[in-house]
Amino acid sequence: MPSRRDLANAVRALSMDAVQQAKSGHPGAPMGLADIAQVLWNDFLKHNPADPDWVDRDRFVLSNGHGSMLLYALLHLSGYDLPIEELKKFRQLHSKTPGHPEKGYAPGVETTTGPLGQGLANAVGMAIAEKVLATDFNRPGHTIVDHYTYTIVGDGCLMEGISHEVCSLSGTLGLSKLIVIYDDNGISIDGEVHDWFNDNTSARFSAYGWQVLSDIDGHDSEAVVSAIMAAKADTARPSLICCKTVIGFGSPNKQGKESCHGAPLGADEITLTRKQLGWEYPPFEIPRDHYGGWDATERGAAFQKDWTEKMSLYKSEYPALHKEFERRMRGFLPPDFESEANSYIASCQFSMQKMASRKASQNALNAYGSILPELLGGSADLAGSNLTLWSGSKPISSGDGGGNYIHYGVREFGMSAIINGIALHGGFINYGGTFLMFMEYARNAVRMAALMKINSIFVYTHDSIGLGEDGPTHQPVEQLTALRATPNLHTWRPCDNTETAVCWKLAIQRTDGPSALIFSRQGLEPMKRSTSQVDEISRGGYILQDCTNPRAIIIATGSEVELAVNAADELAKNGIHVRVVSLPCAELFDIQDEDYREFVLPSHISSRIAVEASHPDFWRKYVGLKGSVVGMSSFGESAPGPMVMDHFGFSVKNVVAEVLEVVH
């Protein structure tokens, strides 16, 4: 039987060979982490290669995603459906082994990592999900949710500010099933990190309320075993295991140096490394007994069989809970959700209440939350402004995981990446709120949600210069454009209570990507609609107010829809009839069939005006060369909201003038 070091060397060999064949990549981290990974995956990790989506598996996140060959080697050797041919195609087009781990390519990859620190944040979200699910479903004598989240981080992950945000919160919430292994190799791309990263990391995490296991030799398997056992023994705190490692371990001339961080070792150095490690096999060749030492299929089947038997007993004693658990982990909504949501939407249209869309959002949460036990929300210290708390909200805490609301504190980026981790874990419909302006702090997490096609819901209030007195630091201008430019993200800016109810319904139902819901601070007038118009909201854009032979079309979203309607009414008094189109979600409208899009925005009507208190460039594709946009080409001003809106041209008078300009 191969020794631990022999098994670890298989990871090292595959990593350096794949990077060399690709002519690019990061061999150093996988080679330095191989001994740790061998212990974790062979002695502790509860998983089943035959069923990568088994719900009670331990989660493993490689936060320093540039070391992706470590993960691919582990998956291949352990028995996942990742054949050696895919490792040979590392970093190549259409392979299952892209340069950084990407969710949905290779089985067993839990999340997309690469932007440093976000994998750690995702892991925090997974640990939160486990804690809440365990409280919701475990019963005395029946522990059906019981898994750990392990993540490996590097110096870069801990330098990123997001690591502070999420690790501080983790300690506060007492996420005892989160175990973080710090690859303390002292090297980054630019060289030895002591000149720019000299933190007392142990003291830092102790201050967060973590258990810290310091100065562990990452190449001493027994020391790693002891450290992980100690981490698992602490049932009150998350654990950080600080492992001293040598980057590029085994490379005679490059180990411990930045030269092995982000470039192939080179053919000559690989030859020397093979000799140094005692690895006598050619590239991509792993001996049968080494595969046998790594293969986790039998062990994984036993893990899952044991859990299945527990579930059978659980089903017998708690049939309703078992059914609910199965529903939630499969991602199915309650069977009556569609009808209940439609009834609520109809009631919104019937009531014709004026309100800020942030308040309409809270009302929607009250309506949907009562029938969605999987709803898990939160806000970045703005619950009273975002109105993300609803009547059934109960905060989770260190001592009580039985809640459905997270007070994230002033941690917009951390919150957004944690939300992604919760979505990846499964079992929840989750959302988090902040001001639209502060989306900027979290921009990359929103992008990652879109990249992974996960159902994260980002709630953004105070959506324009209309928020008023807080001024241009808080008034978004270009943020809607950035969100709408993000592939696979649905960005909603509803104009009233009804559109808000619809956007929440569709965001909840969406299974192939995230949604950004944009809400106002100021009150919005309800719009008159027929039943068919209400139905058409879900198509992303529709004719809100029409006329015979319109001379122009006004397109608007959010608070500016009321302005567009009022301008159309004023124009009609002068014999100029225009159509008003509400376009709350352009991404949905753009994927409608051509006939419908032509019906709403007929090509023969070239006189078009878009009205939105945001950057104008997005709207050029709808108004064309002859059209006009009433938008924001500058930052805002500090003054009462109506005064600011009027100052920047968001008035009936100005919109009428713009329409007259394009029709003449």
XYZ file of N, CA and C in Angstrom, residues 94 130 388 528:
12
model
N -13.596 23.930 -23.928
C -14.646 22.921 -23.734
C -14.208 21.744 -22.868
N -26.224 24.910 6.397
C -26.219 23.668 7.163
C -26.771 23.891 8.560
N -36.454 44.792 4.342
C -36.261 43.366 4.085
C -36.808 42.491 5.200
N -53.094 51.832 -13.806
C -54.259 51.084 -14.257
C -53.822 50.028 -15.270
